[in-house]
XYZ file of C-alpha atoms in Angstrom:
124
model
C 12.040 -8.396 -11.281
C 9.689 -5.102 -10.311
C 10.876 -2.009 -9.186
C 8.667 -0.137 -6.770
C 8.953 3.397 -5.656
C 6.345 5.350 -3.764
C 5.800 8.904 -4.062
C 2.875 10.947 -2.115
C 3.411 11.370 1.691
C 4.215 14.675 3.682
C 2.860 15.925 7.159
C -0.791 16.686 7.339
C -3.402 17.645 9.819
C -5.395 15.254 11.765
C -8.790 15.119 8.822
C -6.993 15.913 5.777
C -5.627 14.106 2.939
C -2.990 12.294 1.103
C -2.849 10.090 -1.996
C 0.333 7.991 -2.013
C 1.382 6.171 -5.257
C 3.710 3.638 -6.183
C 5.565 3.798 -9.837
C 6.180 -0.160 -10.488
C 9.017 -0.843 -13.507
C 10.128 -3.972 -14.250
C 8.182 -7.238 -16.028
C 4.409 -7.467 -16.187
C 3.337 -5.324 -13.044
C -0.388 -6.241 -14.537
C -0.112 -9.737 -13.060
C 1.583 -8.748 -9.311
C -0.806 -8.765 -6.707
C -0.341 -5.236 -4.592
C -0.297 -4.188 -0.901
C 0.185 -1.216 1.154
C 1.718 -2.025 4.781
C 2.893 0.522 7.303
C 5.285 0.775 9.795
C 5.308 3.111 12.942
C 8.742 3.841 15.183
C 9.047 1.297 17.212
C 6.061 -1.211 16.148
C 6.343 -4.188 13.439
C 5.418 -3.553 10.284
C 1.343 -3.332 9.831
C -0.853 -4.474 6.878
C -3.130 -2.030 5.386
C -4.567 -2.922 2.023
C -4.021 -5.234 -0.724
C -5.653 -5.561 -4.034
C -5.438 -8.102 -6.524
C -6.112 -9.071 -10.370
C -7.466 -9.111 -12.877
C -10.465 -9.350 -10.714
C -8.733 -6.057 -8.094
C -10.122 -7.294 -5.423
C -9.764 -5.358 -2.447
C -9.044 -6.129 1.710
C -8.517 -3.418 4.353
C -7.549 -3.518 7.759
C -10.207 -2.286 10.194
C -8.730 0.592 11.016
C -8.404 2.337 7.566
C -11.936 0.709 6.144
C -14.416 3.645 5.052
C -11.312 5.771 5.134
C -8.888 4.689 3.044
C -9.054 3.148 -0.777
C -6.877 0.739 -2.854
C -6.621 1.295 -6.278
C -4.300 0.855 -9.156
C -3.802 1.477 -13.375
C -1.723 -0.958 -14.954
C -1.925 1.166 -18.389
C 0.294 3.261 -15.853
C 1.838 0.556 -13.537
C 0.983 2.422 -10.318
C -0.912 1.542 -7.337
C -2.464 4.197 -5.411
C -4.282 4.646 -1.789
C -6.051 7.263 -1.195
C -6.384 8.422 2.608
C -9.188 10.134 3.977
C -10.298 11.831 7.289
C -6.391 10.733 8.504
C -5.715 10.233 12.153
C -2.657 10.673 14.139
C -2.291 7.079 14.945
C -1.625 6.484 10.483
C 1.742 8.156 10.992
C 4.220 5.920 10.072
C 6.007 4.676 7.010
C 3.798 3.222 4.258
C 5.338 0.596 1.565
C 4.097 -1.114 -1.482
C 4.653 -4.397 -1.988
C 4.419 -6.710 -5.141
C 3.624 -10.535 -4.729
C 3.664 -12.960 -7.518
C -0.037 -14.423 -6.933
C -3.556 -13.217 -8.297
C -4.406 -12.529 -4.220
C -2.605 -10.254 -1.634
C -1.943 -11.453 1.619
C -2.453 -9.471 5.387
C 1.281 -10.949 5.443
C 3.986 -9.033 4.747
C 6.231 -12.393 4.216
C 4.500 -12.987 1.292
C 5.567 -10.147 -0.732
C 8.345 -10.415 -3.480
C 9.263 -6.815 -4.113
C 9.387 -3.836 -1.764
C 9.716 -0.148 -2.087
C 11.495 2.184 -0.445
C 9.169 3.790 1.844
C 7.274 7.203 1.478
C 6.409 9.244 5.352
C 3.064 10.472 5.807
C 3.135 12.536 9.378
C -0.467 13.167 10.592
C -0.544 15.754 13.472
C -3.150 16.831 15.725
């Protein structure tokens, strides 16, 4: 069982910043493969990064590549993304996700363990 809970988002201005982490408790977050998906009002819920181990390999979705990174500690069992040069259309809700496999997956139904949710609000 892992416990996920992100931390990080806020309202920002279209260019700016955010760094969202995700706090994972429970057994052996080393060995979870990780993703970030987002979900806007309205739309389905959207992949946006994944990384996994021991090898943290990373995948983006177009949209966020050069712009956004994947990383995470698992001394600290967190998972960050850092989000660059934001845009209005990144507003939504942004998870974490754990899946029991060295890879991520683009596919949210892959994903054992969810968190809560954190809002990031980029305005123009």
């Amino acid at each position: 069982q892992v416990q996920l809970v992100e931390s990080g988002g806020g309202l920002v201005q279209a260019g700016g910043s955010l760094r969202l982490s995700c706090a994972a408790s429970g057994r052996s977050f080393g060995r979870y493969a990780m993703g970030w998906f987002r979900q806007a009002p309205g739309k389905e819920r959207e992949f946006v990064a994944h990384i996994g181990w021991p090898a943290v390999t990373t995948v983006y979705t177009d949209s966020v590549k050069g712009r956004f990174t994947i990383s995470r500690d698992n001394v600290k069992d967190t998972m960050y993304l850092q989000m660059n040069n934001l845009k209005p259309e990144d507003t939504a809700v942004y998870y974490c996700a754990a899946k029991n496999a060295v890879f991520g997956s683009r596919r949210y139904q892959e994903y054992n363990y969810w968190g809560q949710g954190t809002q990031v609000t980029v305005s123009s």
